[in-house]
Short mmCIF file of C-alpha atoms in Angstrom, two decimals:
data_model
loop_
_atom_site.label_atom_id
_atom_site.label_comp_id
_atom_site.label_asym_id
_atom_site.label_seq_id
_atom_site.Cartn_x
_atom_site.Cartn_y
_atom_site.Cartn_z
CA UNK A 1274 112.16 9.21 -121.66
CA UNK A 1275 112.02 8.04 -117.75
CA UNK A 1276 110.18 11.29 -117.41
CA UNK A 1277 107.18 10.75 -119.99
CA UNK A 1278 107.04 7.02 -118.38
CA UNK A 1279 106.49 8.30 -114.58
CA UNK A 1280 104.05 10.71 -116.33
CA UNK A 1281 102.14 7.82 -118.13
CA UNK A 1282 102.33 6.39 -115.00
CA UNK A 1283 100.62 9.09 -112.67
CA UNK A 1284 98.00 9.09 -115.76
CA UNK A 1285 96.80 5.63 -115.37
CA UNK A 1286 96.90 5.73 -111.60
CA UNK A 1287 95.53 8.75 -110.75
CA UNK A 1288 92.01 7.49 -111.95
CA UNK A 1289 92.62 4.49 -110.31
CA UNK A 1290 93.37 6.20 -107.13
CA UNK A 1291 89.95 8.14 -107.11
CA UNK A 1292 87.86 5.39 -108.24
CA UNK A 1293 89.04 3.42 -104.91
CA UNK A 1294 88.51 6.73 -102.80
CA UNK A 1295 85.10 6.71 -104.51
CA UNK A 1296 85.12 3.31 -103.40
CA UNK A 1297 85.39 4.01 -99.80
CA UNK A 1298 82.91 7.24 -99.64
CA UNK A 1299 80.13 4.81 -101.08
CA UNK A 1300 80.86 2.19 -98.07
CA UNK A 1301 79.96 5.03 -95.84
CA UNK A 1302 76.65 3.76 -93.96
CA UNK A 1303 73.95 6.18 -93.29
CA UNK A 1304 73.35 6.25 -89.76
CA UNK A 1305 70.12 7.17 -88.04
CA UNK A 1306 69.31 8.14 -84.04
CA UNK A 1307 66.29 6.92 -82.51
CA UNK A 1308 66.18 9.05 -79.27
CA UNK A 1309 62.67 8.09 -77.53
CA UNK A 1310 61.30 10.95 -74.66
CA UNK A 1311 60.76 10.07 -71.06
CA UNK A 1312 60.76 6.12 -71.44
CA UNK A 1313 61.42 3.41 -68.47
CA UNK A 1314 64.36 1.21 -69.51
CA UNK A 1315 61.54 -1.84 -69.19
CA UNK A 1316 58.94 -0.63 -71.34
CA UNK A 1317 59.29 -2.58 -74.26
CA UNK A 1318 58.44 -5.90 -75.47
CA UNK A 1319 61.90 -6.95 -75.93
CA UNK A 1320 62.09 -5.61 -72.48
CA UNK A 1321 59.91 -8.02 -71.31
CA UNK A 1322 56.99 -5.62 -70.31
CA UNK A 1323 54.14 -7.41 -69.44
CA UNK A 1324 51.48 -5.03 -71.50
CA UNK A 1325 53.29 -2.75 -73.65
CA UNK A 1326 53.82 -3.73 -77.47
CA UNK A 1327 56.68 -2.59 -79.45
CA UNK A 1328 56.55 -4.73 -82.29
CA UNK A 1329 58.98 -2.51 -84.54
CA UNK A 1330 61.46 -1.84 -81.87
CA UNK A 1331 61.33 -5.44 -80.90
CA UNK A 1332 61.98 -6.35 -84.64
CA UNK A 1333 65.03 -3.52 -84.43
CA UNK A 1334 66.23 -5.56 -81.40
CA UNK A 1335 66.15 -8.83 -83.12
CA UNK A 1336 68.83 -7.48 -85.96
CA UNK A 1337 70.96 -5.24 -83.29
CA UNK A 1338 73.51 -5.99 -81.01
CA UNK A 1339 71.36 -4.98 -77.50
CA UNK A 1340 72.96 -3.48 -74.72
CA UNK A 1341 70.01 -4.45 -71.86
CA UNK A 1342 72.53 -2.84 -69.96
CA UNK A 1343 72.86 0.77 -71.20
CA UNK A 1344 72.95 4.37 -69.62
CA UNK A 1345 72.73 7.83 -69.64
CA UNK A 1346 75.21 9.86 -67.42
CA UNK A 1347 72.31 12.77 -66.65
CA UNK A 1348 68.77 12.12 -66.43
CA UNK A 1349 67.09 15.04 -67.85
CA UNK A 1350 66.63 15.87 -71.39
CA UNK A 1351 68.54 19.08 -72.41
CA UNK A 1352 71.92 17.83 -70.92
CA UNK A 1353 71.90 14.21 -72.08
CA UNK A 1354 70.52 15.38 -75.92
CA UNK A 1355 73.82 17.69 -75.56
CA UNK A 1356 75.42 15.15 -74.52
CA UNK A 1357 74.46 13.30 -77.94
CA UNK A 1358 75.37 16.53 -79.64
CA UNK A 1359 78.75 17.52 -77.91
CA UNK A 1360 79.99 13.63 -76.79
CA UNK A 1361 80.63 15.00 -73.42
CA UNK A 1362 79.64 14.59 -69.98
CA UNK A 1363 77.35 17.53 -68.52
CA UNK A 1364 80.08 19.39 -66.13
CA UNK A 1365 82.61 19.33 -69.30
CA UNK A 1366 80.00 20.98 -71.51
CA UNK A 1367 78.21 23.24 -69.13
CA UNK A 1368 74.35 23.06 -70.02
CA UNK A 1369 73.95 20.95 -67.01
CA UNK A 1370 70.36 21.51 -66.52
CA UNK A 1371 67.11 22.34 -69.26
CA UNK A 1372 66.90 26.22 -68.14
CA UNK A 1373 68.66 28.83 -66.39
CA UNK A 1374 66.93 29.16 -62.75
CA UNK A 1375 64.19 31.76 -62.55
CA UNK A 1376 65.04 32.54 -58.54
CA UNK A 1377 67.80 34.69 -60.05
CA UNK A 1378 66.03 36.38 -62.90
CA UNK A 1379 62.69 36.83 -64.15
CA UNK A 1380 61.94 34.57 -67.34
CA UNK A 1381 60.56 37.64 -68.87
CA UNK A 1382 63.07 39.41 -68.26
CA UNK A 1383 66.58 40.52 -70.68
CA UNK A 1384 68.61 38.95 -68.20
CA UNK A 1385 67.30 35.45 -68.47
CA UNK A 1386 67.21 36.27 -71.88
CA UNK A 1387 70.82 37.01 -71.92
CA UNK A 1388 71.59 34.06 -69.98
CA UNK A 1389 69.59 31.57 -72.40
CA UNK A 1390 70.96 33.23 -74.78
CA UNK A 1391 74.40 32.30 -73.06
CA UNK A 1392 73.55 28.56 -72.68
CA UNK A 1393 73.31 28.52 -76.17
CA UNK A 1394 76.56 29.56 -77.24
CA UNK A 1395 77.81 26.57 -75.12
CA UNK A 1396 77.76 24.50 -78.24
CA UNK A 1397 80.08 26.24 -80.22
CA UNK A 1398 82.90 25.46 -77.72
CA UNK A 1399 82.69 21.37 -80.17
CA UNK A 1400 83.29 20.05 -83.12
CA UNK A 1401 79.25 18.24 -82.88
CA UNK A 1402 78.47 15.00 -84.27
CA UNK A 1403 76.22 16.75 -87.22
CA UNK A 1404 79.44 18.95 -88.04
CA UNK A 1405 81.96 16.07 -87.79
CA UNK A 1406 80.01 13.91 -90.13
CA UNK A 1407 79.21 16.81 -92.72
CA UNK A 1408 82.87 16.95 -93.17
CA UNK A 1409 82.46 13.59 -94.22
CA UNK A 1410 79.84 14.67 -97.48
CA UNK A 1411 76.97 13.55 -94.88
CA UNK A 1412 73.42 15.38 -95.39
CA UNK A 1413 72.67 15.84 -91.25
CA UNK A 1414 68.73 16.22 -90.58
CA UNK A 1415 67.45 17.08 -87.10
CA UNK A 1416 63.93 16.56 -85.80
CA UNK A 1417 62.06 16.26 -82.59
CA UNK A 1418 63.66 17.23 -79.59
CA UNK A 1419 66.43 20.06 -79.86
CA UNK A 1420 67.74 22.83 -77.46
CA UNK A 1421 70.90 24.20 -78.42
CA UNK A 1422 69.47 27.07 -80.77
CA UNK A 1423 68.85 26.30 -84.54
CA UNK A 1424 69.60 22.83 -86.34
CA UNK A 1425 72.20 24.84 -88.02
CA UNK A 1426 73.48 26.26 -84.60
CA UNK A 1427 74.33 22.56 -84.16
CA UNK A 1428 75.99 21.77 -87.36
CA UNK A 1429 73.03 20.09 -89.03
CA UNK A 1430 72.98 20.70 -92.68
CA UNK A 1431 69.16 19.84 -92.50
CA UNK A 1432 66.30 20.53 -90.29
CA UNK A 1433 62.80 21.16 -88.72
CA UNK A 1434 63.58 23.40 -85.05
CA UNK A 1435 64.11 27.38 -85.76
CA UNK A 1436 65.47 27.56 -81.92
CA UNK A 1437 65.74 30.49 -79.26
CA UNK A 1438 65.35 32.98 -79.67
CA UNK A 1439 62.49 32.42 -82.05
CA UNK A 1440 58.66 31.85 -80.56
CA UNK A 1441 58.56 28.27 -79.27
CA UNK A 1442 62.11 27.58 -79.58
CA UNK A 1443 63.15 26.73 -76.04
CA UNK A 1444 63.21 22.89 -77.07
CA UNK A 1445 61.99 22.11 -80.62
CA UNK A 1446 58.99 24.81 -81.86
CA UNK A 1447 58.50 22.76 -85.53
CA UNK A 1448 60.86 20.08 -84.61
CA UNK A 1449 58.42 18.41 -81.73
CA UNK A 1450 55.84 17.91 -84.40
CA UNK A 1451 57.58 15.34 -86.10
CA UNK A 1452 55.93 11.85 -85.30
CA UNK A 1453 53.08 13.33 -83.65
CA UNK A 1454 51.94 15.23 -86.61
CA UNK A 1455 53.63 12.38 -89.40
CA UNK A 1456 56.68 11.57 -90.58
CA UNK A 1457 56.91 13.46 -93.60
CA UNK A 1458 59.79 15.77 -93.33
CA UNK A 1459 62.15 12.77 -92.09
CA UNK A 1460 60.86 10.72 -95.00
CA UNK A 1461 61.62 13.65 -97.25
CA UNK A 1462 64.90 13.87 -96.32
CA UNK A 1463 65.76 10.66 -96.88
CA UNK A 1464 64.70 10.84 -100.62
CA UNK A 1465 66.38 13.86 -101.29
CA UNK A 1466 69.80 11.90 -99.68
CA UNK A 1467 68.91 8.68 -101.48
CA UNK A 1468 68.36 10.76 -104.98
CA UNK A 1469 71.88 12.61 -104.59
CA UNK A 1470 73.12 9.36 -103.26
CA UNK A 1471 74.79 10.70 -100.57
CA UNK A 1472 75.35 9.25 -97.14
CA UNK A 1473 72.92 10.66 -94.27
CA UNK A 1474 72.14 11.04 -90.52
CA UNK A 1475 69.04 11.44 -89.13
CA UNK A 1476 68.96 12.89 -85.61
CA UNK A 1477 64.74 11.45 -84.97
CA UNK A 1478 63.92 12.83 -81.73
CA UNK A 1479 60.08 12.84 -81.04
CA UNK A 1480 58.76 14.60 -77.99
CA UNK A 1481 57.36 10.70 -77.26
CA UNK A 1482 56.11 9.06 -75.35
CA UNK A 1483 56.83 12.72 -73.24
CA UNK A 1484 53.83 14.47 -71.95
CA UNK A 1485 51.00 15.52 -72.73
CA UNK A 1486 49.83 11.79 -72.96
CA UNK A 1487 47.38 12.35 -75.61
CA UNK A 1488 47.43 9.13 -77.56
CA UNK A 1489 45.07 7.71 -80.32
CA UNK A 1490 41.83 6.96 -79.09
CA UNK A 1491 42.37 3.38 -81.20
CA UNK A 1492 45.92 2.78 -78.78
CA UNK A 1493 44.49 3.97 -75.84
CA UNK A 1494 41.35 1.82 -76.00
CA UNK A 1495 44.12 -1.22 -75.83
CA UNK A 1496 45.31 -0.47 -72.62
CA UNK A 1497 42.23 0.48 -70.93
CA UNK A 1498 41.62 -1.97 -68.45
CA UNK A 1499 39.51 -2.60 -65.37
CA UNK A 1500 42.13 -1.56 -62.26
CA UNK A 1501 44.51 -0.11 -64.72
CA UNK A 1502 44.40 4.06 -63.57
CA UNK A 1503 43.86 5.78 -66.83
CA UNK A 1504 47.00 7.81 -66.53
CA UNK A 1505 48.71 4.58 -67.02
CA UNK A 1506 47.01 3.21 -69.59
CA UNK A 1507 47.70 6.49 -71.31
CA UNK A 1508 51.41 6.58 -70.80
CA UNK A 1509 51.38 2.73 -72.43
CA UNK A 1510 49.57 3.84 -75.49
CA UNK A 1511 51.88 6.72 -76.16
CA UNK A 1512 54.88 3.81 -76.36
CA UNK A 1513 53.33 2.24 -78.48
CA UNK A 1514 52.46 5.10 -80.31
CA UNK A 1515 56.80 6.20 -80.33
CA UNK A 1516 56.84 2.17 -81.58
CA UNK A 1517 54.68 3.04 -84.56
CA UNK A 1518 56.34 5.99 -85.97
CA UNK A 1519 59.90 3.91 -85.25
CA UNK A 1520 58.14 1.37 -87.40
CA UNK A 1521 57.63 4.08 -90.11
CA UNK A 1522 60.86 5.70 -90.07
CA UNK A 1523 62.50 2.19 -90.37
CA UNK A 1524 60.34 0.61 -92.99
CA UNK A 1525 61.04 3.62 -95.49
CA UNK A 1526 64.57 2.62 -95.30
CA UNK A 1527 63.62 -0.36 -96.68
CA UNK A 1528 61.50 0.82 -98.95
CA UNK A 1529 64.45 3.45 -100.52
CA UNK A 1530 66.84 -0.07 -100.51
CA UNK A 1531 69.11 1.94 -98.05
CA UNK A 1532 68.48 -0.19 -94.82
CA UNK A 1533 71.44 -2.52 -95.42
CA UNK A 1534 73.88 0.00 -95.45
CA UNK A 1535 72.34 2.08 -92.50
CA UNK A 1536 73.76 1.80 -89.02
CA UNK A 1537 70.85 1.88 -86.88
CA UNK A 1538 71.21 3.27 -83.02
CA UNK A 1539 68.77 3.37 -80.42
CA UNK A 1540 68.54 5.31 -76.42
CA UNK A 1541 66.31 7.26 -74.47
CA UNK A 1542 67.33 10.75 -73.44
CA UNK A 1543 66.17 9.86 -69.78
CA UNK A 1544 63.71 7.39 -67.70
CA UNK A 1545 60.00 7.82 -66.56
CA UNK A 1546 57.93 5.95 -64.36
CA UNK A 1547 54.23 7.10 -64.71
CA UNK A 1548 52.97 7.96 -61.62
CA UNK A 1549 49.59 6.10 -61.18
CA UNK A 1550 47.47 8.85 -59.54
CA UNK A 1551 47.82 11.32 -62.02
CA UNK A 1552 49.99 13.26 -64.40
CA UNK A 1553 53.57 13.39 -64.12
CA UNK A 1554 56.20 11.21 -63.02
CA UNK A 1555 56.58 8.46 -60.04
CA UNK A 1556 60.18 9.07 -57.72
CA UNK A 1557 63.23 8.02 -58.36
CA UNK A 1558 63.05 8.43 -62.25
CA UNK A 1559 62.80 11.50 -64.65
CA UNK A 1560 65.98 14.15 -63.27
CA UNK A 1561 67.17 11.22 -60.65
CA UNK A 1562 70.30 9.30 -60.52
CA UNK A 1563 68.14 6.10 -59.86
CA UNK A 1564 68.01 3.29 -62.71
CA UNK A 1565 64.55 4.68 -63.26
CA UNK A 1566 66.12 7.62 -64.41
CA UNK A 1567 69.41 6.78 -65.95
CA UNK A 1568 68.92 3.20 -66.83
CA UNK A 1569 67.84 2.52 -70.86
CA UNK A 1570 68.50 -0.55 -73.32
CA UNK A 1571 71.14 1.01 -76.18
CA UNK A 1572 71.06 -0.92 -79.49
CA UNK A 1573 73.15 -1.08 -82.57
CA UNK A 1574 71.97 -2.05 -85.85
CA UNK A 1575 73.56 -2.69 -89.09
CA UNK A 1576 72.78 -5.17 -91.19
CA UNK A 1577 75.22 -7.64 -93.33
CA UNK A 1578 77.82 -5.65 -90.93
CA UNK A 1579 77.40 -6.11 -87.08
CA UNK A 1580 76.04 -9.60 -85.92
CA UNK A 1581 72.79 -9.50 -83.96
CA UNK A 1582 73.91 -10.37 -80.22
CA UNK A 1583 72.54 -9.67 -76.63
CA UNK A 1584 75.69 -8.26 -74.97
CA UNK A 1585 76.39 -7.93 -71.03
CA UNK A 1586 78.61 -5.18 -70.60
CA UNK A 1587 78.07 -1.55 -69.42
CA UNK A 1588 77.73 0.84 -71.66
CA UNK A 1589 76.65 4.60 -71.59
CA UNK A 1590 75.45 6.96 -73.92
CA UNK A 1591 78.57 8.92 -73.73
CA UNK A 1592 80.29 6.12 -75.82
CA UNK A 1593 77.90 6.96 -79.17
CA UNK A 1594 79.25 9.86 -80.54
CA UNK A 1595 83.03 8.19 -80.87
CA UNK A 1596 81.12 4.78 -82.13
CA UNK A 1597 78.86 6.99 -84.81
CA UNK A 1598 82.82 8.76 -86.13
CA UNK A 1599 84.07 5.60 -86.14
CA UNK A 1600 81.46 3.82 -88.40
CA UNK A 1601 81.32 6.68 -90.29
CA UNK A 1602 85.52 7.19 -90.99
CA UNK A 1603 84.98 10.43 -89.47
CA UNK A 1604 87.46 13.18 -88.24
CA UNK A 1605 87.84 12.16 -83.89
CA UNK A 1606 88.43 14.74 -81.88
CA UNK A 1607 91.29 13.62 -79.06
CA UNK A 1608 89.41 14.22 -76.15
CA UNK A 1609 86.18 12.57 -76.36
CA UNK A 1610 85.35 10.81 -72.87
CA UNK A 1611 83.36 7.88 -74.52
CA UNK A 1612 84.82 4.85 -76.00
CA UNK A 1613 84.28 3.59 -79.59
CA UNK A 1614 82.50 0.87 -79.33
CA UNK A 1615 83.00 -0.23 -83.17
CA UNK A 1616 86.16 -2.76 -83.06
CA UNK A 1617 83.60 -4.41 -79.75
CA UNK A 1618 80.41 -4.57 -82.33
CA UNK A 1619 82.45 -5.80 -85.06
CA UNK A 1620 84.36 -8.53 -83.43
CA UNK A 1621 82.50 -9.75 -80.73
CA UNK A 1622 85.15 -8.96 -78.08
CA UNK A 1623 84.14 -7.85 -74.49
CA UNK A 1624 84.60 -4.02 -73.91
CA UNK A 1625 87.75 -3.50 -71.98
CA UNK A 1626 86.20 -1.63 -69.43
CA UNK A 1627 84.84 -2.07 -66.01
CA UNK A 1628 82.79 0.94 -64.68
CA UNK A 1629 80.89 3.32 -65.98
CA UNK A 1630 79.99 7.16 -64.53
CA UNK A 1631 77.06 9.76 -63.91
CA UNK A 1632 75.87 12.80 -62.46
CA UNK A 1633 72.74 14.79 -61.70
CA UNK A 1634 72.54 18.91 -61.61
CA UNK A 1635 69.46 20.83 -60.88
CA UNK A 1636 66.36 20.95 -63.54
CA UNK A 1637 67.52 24.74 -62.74
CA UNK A 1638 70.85 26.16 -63.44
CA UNK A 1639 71.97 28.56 -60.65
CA UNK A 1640 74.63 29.53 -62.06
CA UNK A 1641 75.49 28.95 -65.67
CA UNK A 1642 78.97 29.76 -65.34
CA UNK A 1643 79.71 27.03 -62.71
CA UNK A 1644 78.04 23.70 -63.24
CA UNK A 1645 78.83 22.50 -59.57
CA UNK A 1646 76.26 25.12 -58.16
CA UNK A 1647 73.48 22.70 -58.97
CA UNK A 1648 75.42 19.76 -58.51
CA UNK A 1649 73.17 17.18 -56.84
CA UNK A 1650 74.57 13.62 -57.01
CA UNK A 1651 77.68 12.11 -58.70
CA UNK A 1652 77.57 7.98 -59.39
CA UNK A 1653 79.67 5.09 -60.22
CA UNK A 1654 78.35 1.49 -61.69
CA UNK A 1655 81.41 -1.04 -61.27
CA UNK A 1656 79.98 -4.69 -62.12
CA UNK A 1657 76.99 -5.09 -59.86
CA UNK A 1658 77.60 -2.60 -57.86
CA UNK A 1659 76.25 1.57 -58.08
CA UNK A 1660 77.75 3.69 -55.58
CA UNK A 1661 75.55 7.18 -55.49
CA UNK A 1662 76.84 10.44 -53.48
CA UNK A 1663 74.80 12.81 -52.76
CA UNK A 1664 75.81 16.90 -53.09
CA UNK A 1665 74.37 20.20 -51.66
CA UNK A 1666 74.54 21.82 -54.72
CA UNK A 1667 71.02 23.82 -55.07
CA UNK A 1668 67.65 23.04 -56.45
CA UNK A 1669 65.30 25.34 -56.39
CA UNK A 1670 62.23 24.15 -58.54
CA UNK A 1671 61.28 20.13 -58.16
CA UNK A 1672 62.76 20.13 -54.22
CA UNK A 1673 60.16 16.61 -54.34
CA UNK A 1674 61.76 15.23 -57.03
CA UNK A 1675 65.65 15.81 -55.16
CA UNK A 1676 64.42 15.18 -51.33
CA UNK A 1677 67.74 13.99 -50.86
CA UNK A 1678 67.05 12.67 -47.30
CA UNK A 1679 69.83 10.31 -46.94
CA UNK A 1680 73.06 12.03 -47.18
CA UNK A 1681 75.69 9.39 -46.96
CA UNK A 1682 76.28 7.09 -49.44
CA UNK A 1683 73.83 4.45 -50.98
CA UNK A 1684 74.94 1.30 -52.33
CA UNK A 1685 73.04 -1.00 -54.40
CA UNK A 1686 73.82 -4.93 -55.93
CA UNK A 1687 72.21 -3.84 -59.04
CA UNK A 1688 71.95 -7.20 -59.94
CA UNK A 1689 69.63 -8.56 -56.67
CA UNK A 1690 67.96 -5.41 -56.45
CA UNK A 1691 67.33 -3.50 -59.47
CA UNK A 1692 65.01 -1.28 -57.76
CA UNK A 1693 67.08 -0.43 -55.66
CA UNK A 1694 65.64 -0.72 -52.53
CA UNK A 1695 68.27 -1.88 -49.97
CA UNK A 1696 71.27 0.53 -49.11
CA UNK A 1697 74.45 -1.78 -48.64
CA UNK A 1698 76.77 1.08 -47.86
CA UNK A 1699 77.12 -0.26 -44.06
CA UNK A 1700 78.37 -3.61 -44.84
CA UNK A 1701 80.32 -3.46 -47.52
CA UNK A 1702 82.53 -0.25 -46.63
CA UNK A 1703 85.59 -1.21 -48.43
CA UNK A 1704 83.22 -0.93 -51.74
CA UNK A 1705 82.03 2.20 -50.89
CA UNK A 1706 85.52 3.84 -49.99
CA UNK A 1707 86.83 1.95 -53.95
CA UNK A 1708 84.05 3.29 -55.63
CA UNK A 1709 84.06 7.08 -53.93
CA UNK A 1710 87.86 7.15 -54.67
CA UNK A 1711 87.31 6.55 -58.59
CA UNK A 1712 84.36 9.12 -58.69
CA UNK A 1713 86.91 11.65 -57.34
CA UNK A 1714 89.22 10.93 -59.82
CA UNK A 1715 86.92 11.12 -62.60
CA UNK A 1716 87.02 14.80 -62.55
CA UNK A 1717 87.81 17.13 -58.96
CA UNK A 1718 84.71 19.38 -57.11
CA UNK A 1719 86.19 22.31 -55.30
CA UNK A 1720 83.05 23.57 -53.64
CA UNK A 1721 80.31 20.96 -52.93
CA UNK A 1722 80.33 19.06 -50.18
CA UNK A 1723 79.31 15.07 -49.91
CA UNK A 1724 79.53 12.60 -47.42
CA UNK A 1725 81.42 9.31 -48.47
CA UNK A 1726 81.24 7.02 -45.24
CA UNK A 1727 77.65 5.44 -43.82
#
């Protein structure tokens, strides 16, 4: 008799159970990844640019929690979109700089072949953030920007780039012609998600506002203005052009009733400052350690969930792969770097930390089996103050972009000079000599060399 009544029991509870469990899976938000392409952390309205309009981002920013603040711990695309991928710094995962240098092998050769083929495999050493969150019944797309192979290479379950070694595949092929050429396969996705009503993550990474500055002729008529060099007015068309589709992707949420229930998060891969006379980039941004480089506003939103805010702290970009697990109830691997920033967005409270770290390798890999090869500057933001060392690790290609003339440490009060203009290292040693100590400690360098005292 006590038998048939635990069994009557277990029958009436074990529906129970799974309708709760049920429950939970349908409070699982979709999240999307706005990753823009070569963008100054001040070129946005919200930003306060004086000419550039961003009316859907600055919308996004109204409803987010804004980090004005925010950072990416390498400057240069293929590491930092790794680092989105992998949730690790660049010396812990190895692809430390966009291609493996050709002074040591011909590109057409097998043995750069071999050795892109190499960088590659470096993924497979994580559990990624498209892999994590398909164990979670997520549908993972990628678009845009990608470098690490296939999207299925990288644990997407969804996807536009075929990847090395395919034709085009060193950093997208299909993948870069989302935004530029429409929206459609992200929009796609998102029906198919919303139809099987499962949860989703979109990985939107358009090769904008990156070169070839080839905007609308209706944008770029906008910015042309007498004194304004064309090459600038060109690079602030193409913002607003990354605005646009942003405005797209974001207003389909909406329009699939989805956007409530969609955690929203927003970085650059690295900065850009458009150099006036012509193509390219100015100094001191795109591959440097400089704020022009490493500096971008990080944003978080989700509606009816995380209260719109403008927030003070430091944060880095190393800190959204544990934030994205944690929203999502995710599996967390132990030894992520970042912090997760959830229990911060949710409550309000300050982030119980106080400095923030990152480095800069070569656009070319000497040696892809030892990252501190093209080691070229390590860096430290504590408050107001950025402590940047300089290495000797090689460069090879872009020797104007790394000049590296002063050798001994520069210190900068952020804060009064943002630009950076005014090395403090001589009067406030005792900073310098705090700072240097916790960027050794962060992780040890056996072979490069760096001067710590002015």
């Amino acid at each position: 008799m006590r038998y048939l009544q635990i069994l009557l029991v277990a029958l009436l509870v074990v529906p129970a159970l799974g309708s709760i469990c049920l429950a939970a899976d349908e409070s699982r938000p979709n999240i999307v990844l706005i990753l823009s392409d070569d963008q100054a952390w001040t070129d946005f309205g919200f930003m306060e640019h004086e000419a550039i309009q961003s009316p859907h981002l600055d919308r996004l920013a109204e409803q987010s929690i804004v980090f004005r603040r925010g950072y990416v711990p390498t400057a240069l695309c293929r590491p930092s979109l790794m680092t989105l991928a992998s949730g690790h710094y660049a010396h812990r995962h190895g692809v430390t700089g966009n291609d493996p240098s050709p002074k040591y092998a011909d590109p057409k050769s097998e043995l750069y072949a071999e050795r892109r083929a190499k960088l590659v495999t470096y993924i497979e050493q994580f559990d990624t953030l498209p892999e994590l969150l398909a164990e979670r019944g997520y549908l993972c797309h990628q678009s845009g920007k990608w470098w690490e192979g296939s999207y299925s290479h990288g644990g997407f379950t969804h996807g536009m780039t075929r990847g090395f070694p395919e034709p085009g595949g060193r950093h997208g092929d299909d993948g870069l012609k989302i935004g530029r050429e429409g929206m459609e396969p992200v929009t796609q996705f998102v029906d198919m998600a919303v139809e099987q009503e499962k949860p989703f993550f979109l990985w939107y990474a358009p090769f904008l506002p990156h070169t070839p500055h080839n905007p609308p002729e209706r944008l770029l008529k906008k910015y042309e203005k007498e004194g304004r060099p064309l090459s600038i007015a060109r690079y602030y068309a193409m913002c607003e052009w990354f605005d646009e589709t942003c405005g797209e992707l974001l207003g389909h949420l909406d329009k699939k009733g989805v956007r409530d229930n969609t955690l929203v998060v927003y970085v650059t891969d690295n900065g850009w400052i458009q150099n006036p006379a012509g193509r390219g980039y100015a100094p001191r941004s795109k591959q440097t350690p400089y704020e022009g480089g490493v500096r971008t506003p990080i944003m978080f939103s989700w509606p009816g969930t995380l209260k719109a805010a403008d927030r003070p702290e430091l944060v880095s970009s190393i800190d959204l792969v544990p934030t994205m697990l944690a929203a999502a109830g995710a599996r967390m691997p132990k030894d992520l770097p970042g912090l997760d920033l959830l229990p911060n967005l949710e409550s309000g409270k300050k982030i119980n930390r106080d400095a923030i770290f990152g480095e800069s390798f070569a656009h070319d890999i000497a040696d892809i089996a030892k990252p501190e090869a093209s080691l070229l500057f390590r860096w430290c933001i504590e408050d107001k103050w950025k402590l940047l060392l300089t290495y000797d690790g090689e460069v090879n290609r872009y020797q104007s972009t790394h000049p590296r003339t002063e050798k001994g440490p520069q210190l900068f009060d952020l804060v009064a000079d943002p630009a950076e203009e005014k090395n403090l290292a001589a009067d406030h040693p005792e900073v310098v000599a705090r700072l240097a100590k916790r960027i050794a400690d962060w992780y040890p360098i056996t072979e490069r060399k760096t001067q710590t005292t002015p």
